[in-house]
CSV table of C-alpha atoms and ligand atoms in Angstrom, one decimal:
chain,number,residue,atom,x,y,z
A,623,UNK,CA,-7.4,33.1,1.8
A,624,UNK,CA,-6.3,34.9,-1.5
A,625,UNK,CA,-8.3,37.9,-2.2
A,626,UNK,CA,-10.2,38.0,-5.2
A,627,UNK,CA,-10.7,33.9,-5.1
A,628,UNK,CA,-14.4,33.5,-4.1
A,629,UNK,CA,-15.0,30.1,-2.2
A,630,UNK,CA,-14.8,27.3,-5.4
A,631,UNK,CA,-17.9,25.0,-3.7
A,632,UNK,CA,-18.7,23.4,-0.4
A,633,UNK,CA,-18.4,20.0,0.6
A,634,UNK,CA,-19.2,18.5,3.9
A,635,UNK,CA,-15.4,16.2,3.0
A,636,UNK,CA,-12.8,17.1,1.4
A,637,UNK,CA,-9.9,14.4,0.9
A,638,UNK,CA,-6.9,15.6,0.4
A,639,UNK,CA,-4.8,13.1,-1.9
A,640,UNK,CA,-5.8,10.9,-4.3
A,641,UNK,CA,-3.6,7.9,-4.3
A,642,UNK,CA,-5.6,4.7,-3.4
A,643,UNK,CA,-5.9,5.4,0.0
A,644,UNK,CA,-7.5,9.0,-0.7
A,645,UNK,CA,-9.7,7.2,-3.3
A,646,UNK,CA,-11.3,4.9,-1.5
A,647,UNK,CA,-11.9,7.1,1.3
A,648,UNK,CA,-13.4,9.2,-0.8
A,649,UNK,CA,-15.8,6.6,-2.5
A,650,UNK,CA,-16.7,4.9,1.2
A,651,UNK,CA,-17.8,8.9,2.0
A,652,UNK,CA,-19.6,9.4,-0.7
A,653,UNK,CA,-21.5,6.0,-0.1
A,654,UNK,CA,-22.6,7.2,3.1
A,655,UNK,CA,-24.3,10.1,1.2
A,656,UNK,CA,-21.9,12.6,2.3
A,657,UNK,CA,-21.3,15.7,-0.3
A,658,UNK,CA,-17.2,14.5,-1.2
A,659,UNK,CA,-14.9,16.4,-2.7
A,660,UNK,CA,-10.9,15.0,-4.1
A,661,UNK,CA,-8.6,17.8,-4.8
A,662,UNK,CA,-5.5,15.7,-6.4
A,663,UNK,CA,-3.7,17.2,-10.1
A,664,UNK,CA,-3.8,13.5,-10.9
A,665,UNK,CA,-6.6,11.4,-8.9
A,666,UNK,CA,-5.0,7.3,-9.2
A,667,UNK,CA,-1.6,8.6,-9.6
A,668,UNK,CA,0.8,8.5,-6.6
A,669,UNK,CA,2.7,5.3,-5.0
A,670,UNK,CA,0.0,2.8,-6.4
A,671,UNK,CA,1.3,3.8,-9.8
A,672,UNK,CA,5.1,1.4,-8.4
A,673,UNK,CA,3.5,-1.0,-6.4
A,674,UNK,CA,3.5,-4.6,-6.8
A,675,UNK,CA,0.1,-4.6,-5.4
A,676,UNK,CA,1.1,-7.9,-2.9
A,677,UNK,CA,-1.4,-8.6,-0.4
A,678,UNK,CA,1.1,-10.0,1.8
A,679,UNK,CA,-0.2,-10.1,5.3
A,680,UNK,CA,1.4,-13.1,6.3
A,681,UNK,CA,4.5,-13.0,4.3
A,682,UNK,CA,5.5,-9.6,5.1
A,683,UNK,CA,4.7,-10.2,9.0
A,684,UNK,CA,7.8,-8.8,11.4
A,685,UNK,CA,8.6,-8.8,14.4
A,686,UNK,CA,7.0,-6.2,16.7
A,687,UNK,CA,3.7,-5.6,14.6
A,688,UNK,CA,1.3,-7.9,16.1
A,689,UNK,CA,-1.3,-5.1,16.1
A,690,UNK,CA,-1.1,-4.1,12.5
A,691,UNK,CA,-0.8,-7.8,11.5
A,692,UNK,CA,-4.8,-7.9,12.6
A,693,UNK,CA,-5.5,-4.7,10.7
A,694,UNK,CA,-3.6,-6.7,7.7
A,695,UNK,CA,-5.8,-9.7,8.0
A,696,UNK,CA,-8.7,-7.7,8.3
A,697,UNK,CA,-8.8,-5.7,5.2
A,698,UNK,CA,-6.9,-9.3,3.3
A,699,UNK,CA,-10.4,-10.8,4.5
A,700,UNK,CA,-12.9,-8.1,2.8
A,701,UNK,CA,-10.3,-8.1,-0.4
A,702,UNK,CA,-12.6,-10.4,-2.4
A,703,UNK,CA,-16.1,-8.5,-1.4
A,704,UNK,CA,-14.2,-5.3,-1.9
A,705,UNK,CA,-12.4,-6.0,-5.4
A,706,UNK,CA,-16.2,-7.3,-6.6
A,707,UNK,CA,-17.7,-4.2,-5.8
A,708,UNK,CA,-15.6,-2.1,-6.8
A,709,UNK,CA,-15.8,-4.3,-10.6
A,710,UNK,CA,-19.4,-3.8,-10.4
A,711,UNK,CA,-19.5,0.0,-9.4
A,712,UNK,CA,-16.8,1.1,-11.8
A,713,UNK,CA,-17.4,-1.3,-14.3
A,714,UNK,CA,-13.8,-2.3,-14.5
A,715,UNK,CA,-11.6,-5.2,-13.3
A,716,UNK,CA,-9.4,-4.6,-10.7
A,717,UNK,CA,-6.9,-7.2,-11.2
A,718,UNK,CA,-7.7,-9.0,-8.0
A,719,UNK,CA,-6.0,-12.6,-8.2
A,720,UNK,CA,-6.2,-14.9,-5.7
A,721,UNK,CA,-2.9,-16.7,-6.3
A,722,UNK,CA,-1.0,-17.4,-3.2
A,723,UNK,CA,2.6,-16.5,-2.6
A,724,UNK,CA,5.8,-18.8,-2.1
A,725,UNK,CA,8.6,-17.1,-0.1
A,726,UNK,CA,11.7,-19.0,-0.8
A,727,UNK,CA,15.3,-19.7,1.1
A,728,UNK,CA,18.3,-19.6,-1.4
A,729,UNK,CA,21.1,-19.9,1.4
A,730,UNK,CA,21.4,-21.3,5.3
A,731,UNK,CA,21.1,-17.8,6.3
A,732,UNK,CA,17.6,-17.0,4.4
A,733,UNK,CA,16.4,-20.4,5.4
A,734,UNK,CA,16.9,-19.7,8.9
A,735,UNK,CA,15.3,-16.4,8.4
A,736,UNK,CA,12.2,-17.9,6.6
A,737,UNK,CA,12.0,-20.8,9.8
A,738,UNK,CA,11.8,-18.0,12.4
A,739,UNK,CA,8.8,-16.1,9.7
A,740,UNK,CA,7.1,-19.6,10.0
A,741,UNK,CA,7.7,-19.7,13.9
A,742,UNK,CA,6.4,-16.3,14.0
A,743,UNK,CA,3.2,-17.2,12.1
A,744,UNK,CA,2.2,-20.3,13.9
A,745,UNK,CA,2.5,-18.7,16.7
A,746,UNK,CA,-0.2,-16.5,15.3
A,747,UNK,CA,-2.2,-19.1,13.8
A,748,UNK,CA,-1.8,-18.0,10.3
A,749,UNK,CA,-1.8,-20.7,7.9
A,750,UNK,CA,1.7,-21.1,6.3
A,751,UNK,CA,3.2,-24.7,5.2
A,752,UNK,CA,7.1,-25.3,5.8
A,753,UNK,CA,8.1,-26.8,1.7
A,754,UNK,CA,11.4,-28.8,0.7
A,755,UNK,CA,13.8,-26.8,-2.4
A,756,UNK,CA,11.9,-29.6,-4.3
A,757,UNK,CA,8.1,-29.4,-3.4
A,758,UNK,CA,8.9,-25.4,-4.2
A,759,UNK,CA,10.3,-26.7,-7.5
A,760,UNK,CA,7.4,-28.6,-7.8
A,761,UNK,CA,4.9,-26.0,-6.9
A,762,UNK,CA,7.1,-23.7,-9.5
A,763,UNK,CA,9.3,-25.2,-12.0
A,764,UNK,CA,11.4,-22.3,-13.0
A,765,UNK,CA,13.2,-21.8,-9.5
A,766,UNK,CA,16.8,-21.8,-9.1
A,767,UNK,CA,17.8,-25.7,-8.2
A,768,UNK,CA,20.1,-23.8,-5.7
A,769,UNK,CA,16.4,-23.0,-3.4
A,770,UNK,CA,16.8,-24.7,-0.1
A,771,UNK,CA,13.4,-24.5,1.3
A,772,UNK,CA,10.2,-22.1,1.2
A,773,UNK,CA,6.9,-21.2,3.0
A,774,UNK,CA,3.9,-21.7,0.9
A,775,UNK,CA,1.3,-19.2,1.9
A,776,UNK,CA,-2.3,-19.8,-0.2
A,777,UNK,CA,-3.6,-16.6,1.5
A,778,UNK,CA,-1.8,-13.7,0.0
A,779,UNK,CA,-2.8,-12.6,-2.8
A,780,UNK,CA,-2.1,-9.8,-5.2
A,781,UNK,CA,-4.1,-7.1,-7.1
A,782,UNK,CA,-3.2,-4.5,-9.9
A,783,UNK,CA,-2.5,-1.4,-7.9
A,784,UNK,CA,-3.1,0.7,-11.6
A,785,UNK,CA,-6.3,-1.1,-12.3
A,786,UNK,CA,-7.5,-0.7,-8.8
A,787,UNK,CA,-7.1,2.8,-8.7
A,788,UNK,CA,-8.6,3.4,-12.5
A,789,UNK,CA,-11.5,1.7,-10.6
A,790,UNK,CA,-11.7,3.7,-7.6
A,791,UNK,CA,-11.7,7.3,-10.4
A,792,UNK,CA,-14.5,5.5,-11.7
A,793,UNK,CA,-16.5,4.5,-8.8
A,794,UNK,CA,-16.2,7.8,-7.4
A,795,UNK,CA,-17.2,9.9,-10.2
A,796,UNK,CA,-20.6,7.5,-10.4
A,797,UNK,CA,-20.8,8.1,-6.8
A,798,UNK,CA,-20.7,12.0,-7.1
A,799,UNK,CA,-17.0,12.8,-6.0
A,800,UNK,CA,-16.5,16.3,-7.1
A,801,UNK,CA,-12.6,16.0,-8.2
A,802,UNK,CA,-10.4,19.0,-8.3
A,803,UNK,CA,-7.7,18.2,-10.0
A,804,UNK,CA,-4.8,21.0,-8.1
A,805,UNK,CA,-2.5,20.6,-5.9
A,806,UNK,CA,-4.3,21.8,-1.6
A,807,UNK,CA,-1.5,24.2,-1.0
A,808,UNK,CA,-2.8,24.8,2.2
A,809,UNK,CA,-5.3,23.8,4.9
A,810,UNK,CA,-8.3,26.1,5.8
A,811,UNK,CA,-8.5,26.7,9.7
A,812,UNK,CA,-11.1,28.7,11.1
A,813,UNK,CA,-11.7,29.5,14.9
A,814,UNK,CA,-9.3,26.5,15.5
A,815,UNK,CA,-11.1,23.9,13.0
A,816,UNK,CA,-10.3,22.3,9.6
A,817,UNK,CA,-12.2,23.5,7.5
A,818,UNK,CA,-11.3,23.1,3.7
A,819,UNK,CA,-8.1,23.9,1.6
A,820,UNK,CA,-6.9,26.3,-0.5
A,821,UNK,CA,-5.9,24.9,-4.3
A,822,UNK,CA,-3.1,26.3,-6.2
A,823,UNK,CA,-4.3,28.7,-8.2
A,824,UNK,CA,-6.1,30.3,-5.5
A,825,UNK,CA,-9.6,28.5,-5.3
A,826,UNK,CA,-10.6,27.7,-2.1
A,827,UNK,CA,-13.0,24.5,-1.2
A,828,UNK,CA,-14.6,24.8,2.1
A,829,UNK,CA,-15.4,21.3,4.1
A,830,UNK,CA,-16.8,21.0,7.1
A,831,UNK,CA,-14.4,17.5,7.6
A,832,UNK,CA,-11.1,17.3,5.6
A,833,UNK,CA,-9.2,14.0,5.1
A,834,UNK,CA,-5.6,14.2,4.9
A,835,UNK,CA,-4.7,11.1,2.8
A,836,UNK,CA,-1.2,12.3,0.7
A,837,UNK,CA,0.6,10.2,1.6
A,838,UNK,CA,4.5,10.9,2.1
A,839,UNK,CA,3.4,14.2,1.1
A,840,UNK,CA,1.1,14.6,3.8
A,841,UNK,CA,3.3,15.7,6.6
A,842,UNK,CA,4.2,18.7,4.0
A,843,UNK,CA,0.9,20.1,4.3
A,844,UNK,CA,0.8,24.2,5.1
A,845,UNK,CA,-1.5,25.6,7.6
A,846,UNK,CA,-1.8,22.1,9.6
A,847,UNK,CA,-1.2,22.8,13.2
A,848,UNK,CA,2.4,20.9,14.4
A,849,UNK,CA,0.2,19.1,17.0
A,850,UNK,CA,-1.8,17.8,14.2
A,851,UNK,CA,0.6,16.8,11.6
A,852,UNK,CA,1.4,13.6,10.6
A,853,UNK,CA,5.1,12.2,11.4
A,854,UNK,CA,5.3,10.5,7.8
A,855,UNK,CA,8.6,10.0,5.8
A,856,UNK,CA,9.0,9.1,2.4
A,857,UNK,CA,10.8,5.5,1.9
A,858,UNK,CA,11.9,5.2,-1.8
A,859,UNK,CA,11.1,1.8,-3.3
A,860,UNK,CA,12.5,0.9,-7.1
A,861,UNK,CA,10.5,-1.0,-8.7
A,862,UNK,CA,10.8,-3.5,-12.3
A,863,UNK,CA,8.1,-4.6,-14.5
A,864,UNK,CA,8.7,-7.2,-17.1
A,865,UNK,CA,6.6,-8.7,-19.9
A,866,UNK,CA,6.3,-12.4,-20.4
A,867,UNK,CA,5.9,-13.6,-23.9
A,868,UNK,CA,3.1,-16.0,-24.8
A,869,UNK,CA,5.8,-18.9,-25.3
A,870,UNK,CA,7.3,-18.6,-22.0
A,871,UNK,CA,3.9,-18.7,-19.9
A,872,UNK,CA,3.1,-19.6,-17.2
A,873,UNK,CA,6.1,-18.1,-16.4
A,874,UNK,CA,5.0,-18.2,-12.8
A,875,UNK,CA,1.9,-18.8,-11.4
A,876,UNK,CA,2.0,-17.2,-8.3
A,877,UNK,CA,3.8,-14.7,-5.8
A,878,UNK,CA,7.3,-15.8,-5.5
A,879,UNK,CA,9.7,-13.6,-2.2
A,880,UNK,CA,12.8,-14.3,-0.7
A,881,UNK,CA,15.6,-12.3,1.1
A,882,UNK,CA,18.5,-12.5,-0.5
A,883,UNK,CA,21.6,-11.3,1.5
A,884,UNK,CA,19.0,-9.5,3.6
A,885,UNK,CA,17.2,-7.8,0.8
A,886,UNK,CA,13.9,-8.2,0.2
A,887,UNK,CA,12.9,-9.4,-3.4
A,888,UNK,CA,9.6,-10.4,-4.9
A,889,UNK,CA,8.1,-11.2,-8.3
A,890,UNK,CA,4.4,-10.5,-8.6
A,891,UNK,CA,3.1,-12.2,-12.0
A,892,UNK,CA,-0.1,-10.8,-13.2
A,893,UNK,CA,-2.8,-12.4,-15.4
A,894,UNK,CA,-1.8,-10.6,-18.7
A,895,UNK,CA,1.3,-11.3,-18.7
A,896,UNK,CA,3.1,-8.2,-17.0
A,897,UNK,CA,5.6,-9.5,-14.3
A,898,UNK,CA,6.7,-6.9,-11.5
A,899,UNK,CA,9.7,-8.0,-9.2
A,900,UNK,CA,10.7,-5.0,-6.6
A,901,UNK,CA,11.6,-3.6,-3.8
A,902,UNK,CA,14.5,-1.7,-3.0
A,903,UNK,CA,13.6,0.4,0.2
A,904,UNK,CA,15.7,3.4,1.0
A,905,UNK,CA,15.7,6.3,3.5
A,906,UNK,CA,16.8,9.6,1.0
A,907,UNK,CA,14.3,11.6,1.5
A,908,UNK,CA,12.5,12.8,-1.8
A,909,UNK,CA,14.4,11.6,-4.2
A,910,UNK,CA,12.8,9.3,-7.1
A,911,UNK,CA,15.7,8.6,-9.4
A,912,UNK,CA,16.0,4.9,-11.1
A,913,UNK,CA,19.9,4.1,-10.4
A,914,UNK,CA,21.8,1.8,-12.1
A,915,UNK,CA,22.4,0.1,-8.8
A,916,UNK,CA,18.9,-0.7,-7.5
A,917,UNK,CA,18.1,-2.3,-11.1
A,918,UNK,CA,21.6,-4.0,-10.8
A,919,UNK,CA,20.4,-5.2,-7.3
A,920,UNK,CA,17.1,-6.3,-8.1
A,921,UNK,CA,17.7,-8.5,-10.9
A,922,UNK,CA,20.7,-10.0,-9.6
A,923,UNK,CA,18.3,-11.4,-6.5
A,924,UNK,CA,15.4,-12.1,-9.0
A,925,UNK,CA,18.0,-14.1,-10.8
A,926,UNK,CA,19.1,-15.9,-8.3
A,927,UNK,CA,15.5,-16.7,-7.4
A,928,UNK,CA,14.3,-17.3,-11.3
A,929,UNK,CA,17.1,-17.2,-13.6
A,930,UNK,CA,15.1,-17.5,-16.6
A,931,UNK,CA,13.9,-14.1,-15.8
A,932,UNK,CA,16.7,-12.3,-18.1
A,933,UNK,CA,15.2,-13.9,-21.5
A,934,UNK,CA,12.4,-11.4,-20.5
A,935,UNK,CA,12.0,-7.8,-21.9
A,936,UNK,CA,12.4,-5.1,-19.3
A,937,UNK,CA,10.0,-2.8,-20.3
A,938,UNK,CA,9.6,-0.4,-17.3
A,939,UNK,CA,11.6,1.0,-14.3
A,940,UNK,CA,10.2,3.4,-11.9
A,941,UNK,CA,10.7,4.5,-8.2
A,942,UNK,CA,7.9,5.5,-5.6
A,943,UNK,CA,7.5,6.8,-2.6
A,944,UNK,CA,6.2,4.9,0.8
A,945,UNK,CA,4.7,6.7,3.5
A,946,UNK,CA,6.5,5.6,6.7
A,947,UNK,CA,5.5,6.1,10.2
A,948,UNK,CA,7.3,5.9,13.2
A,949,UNK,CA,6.0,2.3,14.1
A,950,UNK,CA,5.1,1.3,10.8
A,951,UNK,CA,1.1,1.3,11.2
A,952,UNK,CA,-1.1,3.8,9.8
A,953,UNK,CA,-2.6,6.6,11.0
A,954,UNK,CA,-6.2,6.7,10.8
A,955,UNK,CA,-8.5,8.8,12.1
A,956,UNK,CA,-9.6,12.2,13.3
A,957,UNK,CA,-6.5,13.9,14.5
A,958,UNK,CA,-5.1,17.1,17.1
A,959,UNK,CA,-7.6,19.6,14.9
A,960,UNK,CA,-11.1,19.2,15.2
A,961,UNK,CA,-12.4,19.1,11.5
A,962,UNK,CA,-9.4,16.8,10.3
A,963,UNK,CA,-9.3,13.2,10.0
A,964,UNK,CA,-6.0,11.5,8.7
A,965,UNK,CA,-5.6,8.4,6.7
A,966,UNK,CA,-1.5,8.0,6.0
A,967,UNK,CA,1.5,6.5,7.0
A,968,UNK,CA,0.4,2.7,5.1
A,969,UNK,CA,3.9,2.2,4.7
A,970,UNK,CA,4.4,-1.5,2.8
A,971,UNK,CA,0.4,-1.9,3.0
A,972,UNK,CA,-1.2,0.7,1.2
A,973,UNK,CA,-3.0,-1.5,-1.4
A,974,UNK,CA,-3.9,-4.1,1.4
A,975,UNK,CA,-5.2,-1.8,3.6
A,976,UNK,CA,-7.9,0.0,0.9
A,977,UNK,CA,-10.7,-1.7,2.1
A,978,UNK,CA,-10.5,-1.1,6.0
A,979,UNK,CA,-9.1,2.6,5.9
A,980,UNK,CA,-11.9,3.3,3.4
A,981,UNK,CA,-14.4,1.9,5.9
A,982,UNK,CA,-12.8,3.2,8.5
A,983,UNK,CA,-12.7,6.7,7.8
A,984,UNK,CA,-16.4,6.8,6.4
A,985,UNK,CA,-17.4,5.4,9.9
A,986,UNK,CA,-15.1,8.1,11.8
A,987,UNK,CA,-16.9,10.7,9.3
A,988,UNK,CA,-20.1,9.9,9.8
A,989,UNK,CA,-19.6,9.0,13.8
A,990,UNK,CA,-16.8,10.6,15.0
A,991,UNK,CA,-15.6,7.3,16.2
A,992,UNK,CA,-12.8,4.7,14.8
A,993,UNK,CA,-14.4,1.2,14.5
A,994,UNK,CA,-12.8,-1.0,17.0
A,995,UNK,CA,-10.3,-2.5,14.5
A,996,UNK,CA,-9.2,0.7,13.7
A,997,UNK,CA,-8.6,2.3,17.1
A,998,UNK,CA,-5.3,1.2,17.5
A,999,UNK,CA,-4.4,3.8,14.6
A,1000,UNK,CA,-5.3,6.7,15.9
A,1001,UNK,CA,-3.0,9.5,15.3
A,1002,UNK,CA,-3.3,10.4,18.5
A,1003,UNK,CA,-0.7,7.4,19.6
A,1004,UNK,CA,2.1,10.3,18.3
A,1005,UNK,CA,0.8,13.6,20.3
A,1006,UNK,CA,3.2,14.7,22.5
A,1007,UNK,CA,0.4,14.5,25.2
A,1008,UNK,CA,-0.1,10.9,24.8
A,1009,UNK,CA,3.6,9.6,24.3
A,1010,UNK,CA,4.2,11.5,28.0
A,1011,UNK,CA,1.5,9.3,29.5
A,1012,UNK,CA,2.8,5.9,27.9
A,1013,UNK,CA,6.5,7.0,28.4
B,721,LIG,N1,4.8,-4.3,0.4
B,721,LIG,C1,5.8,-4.3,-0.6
B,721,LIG,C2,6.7,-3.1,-0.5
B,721,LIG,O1,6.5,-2.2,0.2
B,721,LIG,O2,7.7,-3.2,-1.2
C-alpha cells in the first residue's frame, strides 16, 4: 500500500477490467445486490472495441472442444433474453441481429474442410444444412461464381460488440457500479486473501471478492500469487470495417465465412450499414500494429468471397488483442487465492460468452460455487496440483 493513500471506498467486488466480459460481470453482481466496484481507464474499451461480434457457435466449432461447444450453445441460447434486457436496462440497442451465417467453400480443399465442419456438427446435432455454389448464390447474390459449396447455419447470429458494451456502461451505472476509471496496478492480499487493488495513482479499493476479468492483460497482474495467475496470451487479430452505401444495400444480408488457403475470413454486415470482414490471428505477443500485409490478406480472401466488396469505402482498420488459454476455453471462477474469482481466457468467444460468464460469476460470488455449466472452466483445470493428478 502507498503511504499517504487512505483506502478510496469498499466494495464487497471489485472487477478488475472492463471489456465486455468485466462489464457484464460487473452488472450480473450488482443485480444480485452486491456493493460492485469497476476500476478500468476506459470501461467498454478493450478487444470488443475490434470484434466482429459473430455469435458463431456452430461455425467456429473445432476439433477437440466439445466441452466449450456446450458453453457456446449455452450463452447463444440466452443471447436474445440477454440483448433485450440489456435494451431495456440501459436504454440502448445492442445491435443484436438474428441473421444467420453462410460459411462458404471457394476451392476442393475448403470444401473438404467445410464437409468435415458439417460431419463434425451432425455429429453434435447442431443444425447446419449442406448448400450447392448456387443455392449459396441464391441465398446471397453477390458471391463469387467461383463458390463451390457452403454450410447454411440459421443459428449464429451477430451483435455490435461497441453497442453492447455502450450498453453494459449504462446498465451498470443504473445498477450502482462504482467505476474507477485507473489502471489496478496491483492486487491487494492480506493474510493470504484477495482483497482489493491498488489504482495508479496510489488509491486503494478494498473488496472482500475481486474479479480478475482483463483479459490478455490479466496474466500481467502484480501481486497475484503464480499459483493463481491466469496462463492467458495475447492473440492479435486485424480487423476491417467498411461502409455500404445506400445504393449498394443489401450488400449482404447475413454472416458470410470461409477459409481461404487455410485462413479464416468473415464479413459480418450490420443493420446500419457498417460491414466488418476480419480476422487475422497471430501469436506476437503485444503488438497491435495495422500492417500492410494483414489488410493485403484480408481483402484479397474477402474478395475472393465477394468481389464487389472493393467499390466499398474502407473507413477503419484496427488490431486487437484475444485472450488465449492453453485449451482454448475460459477460465471462470474462483481461483488458487481465496478472495479472487477469474473470468478470462474467452479467446474467439468473448462476445458470445457475455451472458453465461456474467451469470456465472454472479452465482460463484454469491455462492462460492460455479453453476454446473460452468464447472468445466474452472481455473483450477491449470494448477500444477491438478494437471499432476490428470497427467
Ligand atoms: N471469433 C472471431 C475471431 O476471434 O476472430
Amino acid at each position: 500500500m502507498h503511504p499517504g493513500h487512505s483506502s478510496a471506498r469498499s466494495a464487497d467486488v471489485l472487477v478488475i477490467g472492463g471489456g465486455v466480459i468485466g462489464l457484464v460481470t460487473a452488472w450480473r453482481a450488482a443485480q444480485r445486490g452486491l456493493r460492485t466496484a469497476l476500476a478500468d481507464p476506459e470501461p467498454g474499451g478493450g478487444a470488443a472495441q475490434v470484434a466482429a461480434g459473430m455469435l458463431a457457435a456452430v461455425t467456429e466449432l473445432h476439433y477437440g472442444e466439445e466441452t466449450l461447444l456446450g458453453l457456446n450453445l449455452a450463452s447463444a441460447g440466452r443471447y436474445p433474453g440477454f440483448a433485450a434486457e440489456l435494451g431495456e436496462a440501459s436504454g440502448q440497442d445492442t445491435g443484436y441481429r438474428s441473421c444467420g451465417t453462410l460459411a462458404v467453400a471457394l476451392d476442393a480443399d475448403d470444401r473438404a474442410h467445410l464437409r468435415e465442419l458439417h460431419a463434425l456438427q451432425r455429429r453434435f446435432g447442431l443444425q447446419s444444412e449442406w448448400l450447392t455454389g448456387r443455392e449459396c448464390r441464391r441465398l446471397e447474390p453477390l458471391l463469387a461464381p467461383g463458390v463451390r459449396g457452403g454450410l447454411r447455419v440459421d443459428g449464429d447470429h451477430q451483435v455490435d460488440p461497441r453497442r453492447l458494451t455502450r450498453a453494459l456502461v449504462v446498465a451498470c451505472e443504473r445498477a450502482g457500479v462504482v467505476f474507477h476509471r485507473r489502471w489496478a496496478e496491483r492486487l491487494s492480499v492480506v493474510r493470504d486473501r484477495a482483497a482489493g487493488a491498488v489504482l495508479t495513482g496510489g488509491a486503494t479499493v478494498a473488496a472482500d471478492q475481486v474479479v480478475l476479468a482483463a483479459g490478455s492483460l490479466s496474466g500481467r497482474l502484480a501481486g497475484v500469487p503464480a499459483q493463481a495467475l491466469p496462463p492467458v496470451r495475447p492473440v492479435k487479430g486485424q480487423v476491417l470495417r467498411l461502409r455500404v452505401p445506400s445504393e449498394y444495400a443489401p450488400f449482404l444480408s447475413r454472416t458470410v465465412r470461409a477459409v481461404v488457403r487455410g485462413s479464416h475470413v468473415y464479413l459480418v454486415p450490420r443493420e446500419n450499414g457498417e460491414l466488418v470482414v476480419g480476422a487475422t490471428s497471430e501469436e506476437l505477443g503485444w503488438d497491435t500494429a495495422v500492417t500492410a500485409g494483414g489488410v493485403y490478406r484480408l481483402l484479397r480472401d474477402a474478395h475472393e468471397l465477394v468481389p464487389g466488396i472493393t467499390e466499398l469505402p474502407l473507413t477503419e482498420t484496427r488490431a486487437g488483442l484475444r485472450p488465449g488459454s492453453p485449451d482454448n476455453a475460459p477460465l471462470l471462477g474462483p481461483s488458487e487465492l481465496p478472495g479472487l474469482l477469474l473470468a478470462t481466457g474467452h479467446y474467439r468467444n468473448g462476445v458470445l460468452l457475455a451472458p453465461v460468464t456474467g451469470d456465472a460469476l454472479a452465482h460463484a460470488l454469491v455462492t462460492g460455487e460455479l453453476p454446473d455449466e460452468a464447472r468445466p472452466f474452472t481455473p483450477r483445470r491449470f494448477s500444477p496440483a491438478q494437471q499432476k493428478v490428470s497427467a
